Amino acid sequence: MGKLYIVATPIGNLEDITLRAINVLKNVDLIAAEDTRHTLKLLNHFEISKPLISNHRHNEDEKTNILIEKLKEGLDIALVSDAGTPGICDPGEAIIKKCIEEQIEVIPIPGACAMINALIASGIDTKEFVFLGFLPLNKKTRKEKLEEIKASKKTIILYEAPHKLLSTLKDLKEILENRQVVLARELTKIHEEFIRGNIEEIIKVSENLKGEMVLIIEKNNKIEEKNNFENLTLEEHYKLYENQGLQKKEIIKKIAKDRGLNKNEIYQKFV
Ligand code: SAM
């Protein structure tokens, strides 16, 4: 049995390929590429000469079967996409799932991935995040995703094409109002740029922006506050405001608002 290596390639700067990735590409029997012409340029740059086979979105099922046969014959195969990590908004899932089914070893070769690099330099919370890829174009599913973003207590990461950026930002503005966003553009390239601000500010400067981009969206802090309050007992919640010097009437009004309860209900507990 051969092995399938999932090899990450640069997302702009060619120096972002690892020594291990180069060695794997040099040593496998075959390279399955999203676009063979694109990958050929990368291989030429590193003076690697290997047979290439195309594996793109539109022929993935058919190519998966061919690749599995070759792996079963004992060939080692490297899977690459046009840029970054295969399987992340790029072909890869189908062959990887099939390999696992067929008990063929799958070996990740780490490297560049746009979403991770946008996130780590964004300055927005990295503890917990959700990657949603490209927002769907279908009206209904798009609305559902936007609602998911609105409610998310985790940082959201989106990919977007430059010609759709403005309409996506306007949709976000409509549903999220003015949350903090970071637009990471042309990562690892000469014109790499991070534009930070609220959605309205980003809209103002994004009219003619070109290049590849990632959007990092701050989590919904309001929900977190509410949830934190819900973690308190009523007495603790009361004490919190009392310590801030508030009067009983005002405290009860605030607790009712924080917990989404009726004022009278809370009043009963503190008579
Ligand atoms: N597999 C890739 C990865 O690991 O990031 C993603 C491929 S997806 C088809 C292409 C999208 O990734 C672009 O539309 C953009 O949102 C993002 N992207 C890729 N390269 C980028 C770069 N250098 N700077 C910013 N975003 C990039």
Coordinates of N, CA and C and ligand atoms in Angstrom, one line a residue, residues 9 11-12 34 57 81 83-90 112-116 118 131 134 158-162 184-189 211-215, ligand 1:
T9 N 1.0 24.1 0.5 CA 1.9 24.9 -0.4 C 1.7 26.4 0.0
I11 N 0.8 30.4 0.1 CA -0.4 31.2 -0.3 C 0.1 32.5 -0.9
G12 N 1.3 32.6 -1.3 CA 1.8 33.8 -2.0 C 3.3 33.8 -2.0
E34 N -4.6 20.3 -7.9 CA -5.9 21.0 -8.2 C -5.8 21.5 -9.7
R57 N -12.2 20.1 -8.3 CA -13.6 19.9 -7.8 C -14.5 19.2 -8.8
S81 N -3.1 21.6 -3.4 CA -4.1 22.4 -4.1 C -3.3 23.6 -4.6
A83 N -3.1 26.7 -3.6 CA -2.5 27.5 -2.6 C -2.9 27.0 -1.2
G84 N -2.0 27.0 -0.3 CA -2.4 26.7 1.1 C -2.6 25.2 1.3
T85 N -3.5 24.9 2.3 CA -3.8 23.6 2.8 C -4.9 22.9 2.0
P86 N -4.6 21.8 1.4 CA -5.7 21.0 0.7 C -6.8 20.7 1.6
G87 N -8.0 20.7 1.1 CA -9.2 20.3 1.9 C -9.8 21.5 2.6
I88 N -9.1 22.6 2.7 CA -9.6 23.8 3.3 C -10.1 24.7 2.2
C89 N -11.4 24.6 1.9 CA -12.0 25.3 0.8 C -11.3 24.9 -0.5
D90 N -10.8 23.8 -0.6 CA -10.1 23.2 -1.7 C -10.4 21.7 -1.8
A112 N 1.3 26.6 5.0 CA 0.4 27.8 5.0 C -1.1 27.5 4.9
C113 N -1.8 28.4 5.6 CA -3.3 28.3 5.5 C -3.7 29.8 5.8
A114 N -4.5 30.3 4.8 CA -4.8 31.7 4.9 C -5.6 32.1 6.2
M115 N -6.6 31.2 6.6 CA -7.4 31.6 7.7 C -6.6 31.7 9.0
I116 N -5.7 30.8 9.2 CA -4.9 30.7 10.5 C -4.0 32.0 10.5
A118 N -4.5 34.9 9.0 CA -5.3 36.1 9.2 C -5.7 36.2 10.6
F131 N -14.6 28.6 11.6 CA -14.3 28.9 10.2 C -15.5 28.5 9.3
F134 N -16.5 30.3 2.6 CA -17.2 31.3 1.8 C -18.7 31.3 2.2
L158 N -14.1 34.1 7.8 CA -14.7 34.0 6.4 C -13.7 34.2 5.3
Y159 N -13.8 33.4 4.3 CA -13.1 33.7 3.0 C -14.0 34.5 2.1
E160 N -13.4 35.4 1.3 CA -14.3 36.2 0.4 C -13.5 36.5 -0.9
A161 N -14.2 36.6 -2.0 CA -13.6 37.0 -3.2 C -13.7 38.5 -3.3
P162 N -12.7 39.2 -3.9 CA -12.7 40.7 -3.9 C -14.0 41.3 -4.5
A184 N -8.0 40.8 6.3 CA -6.6 40.5 6.1 C -6.5 40.2 4.6
R185 N -5.6 41.0 3.9 CA -5.5 41.0 2.5 C -4.1 40.7 2.0
E186 N -4.1 39.9 0.9 CA -2.8 39.5 0.3 C -1.8 39.0 1.2
L187 N -2.2 38.1 2.1 CA -1.2 37.6 3.1 C 0.0 37.0 2.5
T188 N 1.1 37.3 3.1 CA 2.5 36.8 2.7 C 3.0 37.4 1.4
K189 N 2.2 38.3 0.8 CA 2.6 38.9 -0.5 C 3.1 40.3 -0.3
G211 N -7.4 41.7 -4.7 CA -6.5 40.6 -4.1 C -7.3 39.6 -3.3
E212 N -6.6 38.7 -2.6 CA -7.2 37.7 -1.8 C -7.5 38.2 -0.4
M213 N -8.6 37.8 0.2 CA -8.9 38.3 1.5 C -9.6 37.4 2.4
V214 N -9.4 37.6 3.7 CA -10.0 36.9 4.8 C -10.7 37.9 5.7
L215 N -11.8 37.6 6.2 CA -12.5 38.4 7.2 C -12.5 37.7 8.5
Ligands
SAM1 N1 -6.7 26.2 0.8 C1 -6.5 27.6 1.0 C2 -6.0 27.8 2.4 O1 -5.4 26.9 3.0 O2 -6.2 28.9 2.9 C3 -7.8 28.3 0.7 C4 -8.2 28.2 -0.7 S1 -9.7 29.1 -1.1 C5 -10.1 28.4 -2.7 C6 -9.1 30.6 -1.6 C7 -9.4 31.7 -0.6 O3 -8.5 31.7 0.5 C8 -9.3 33.1 -1.1 O4 -10.5 33.6 -1.8 C9 -9.1 33.9 0.1 O5 -10.3 34.2 0.8 C10 -8.2 33.0 0.9 N2 -6.8 33.2 0.6 C11 -5.9 32.4 0.0 N3 -4.7 33.0 -0.1 C12 -4.8 34.2 0.5 C13 -3.9 35.2 0.8 N4 -2.6 35.2 0.4 N5 -4.3 36.3 1.5 C14 -5.6 36.4 1.9 N6 -6.5 35.4 1.7 C15 -6.1 34.3 1.0

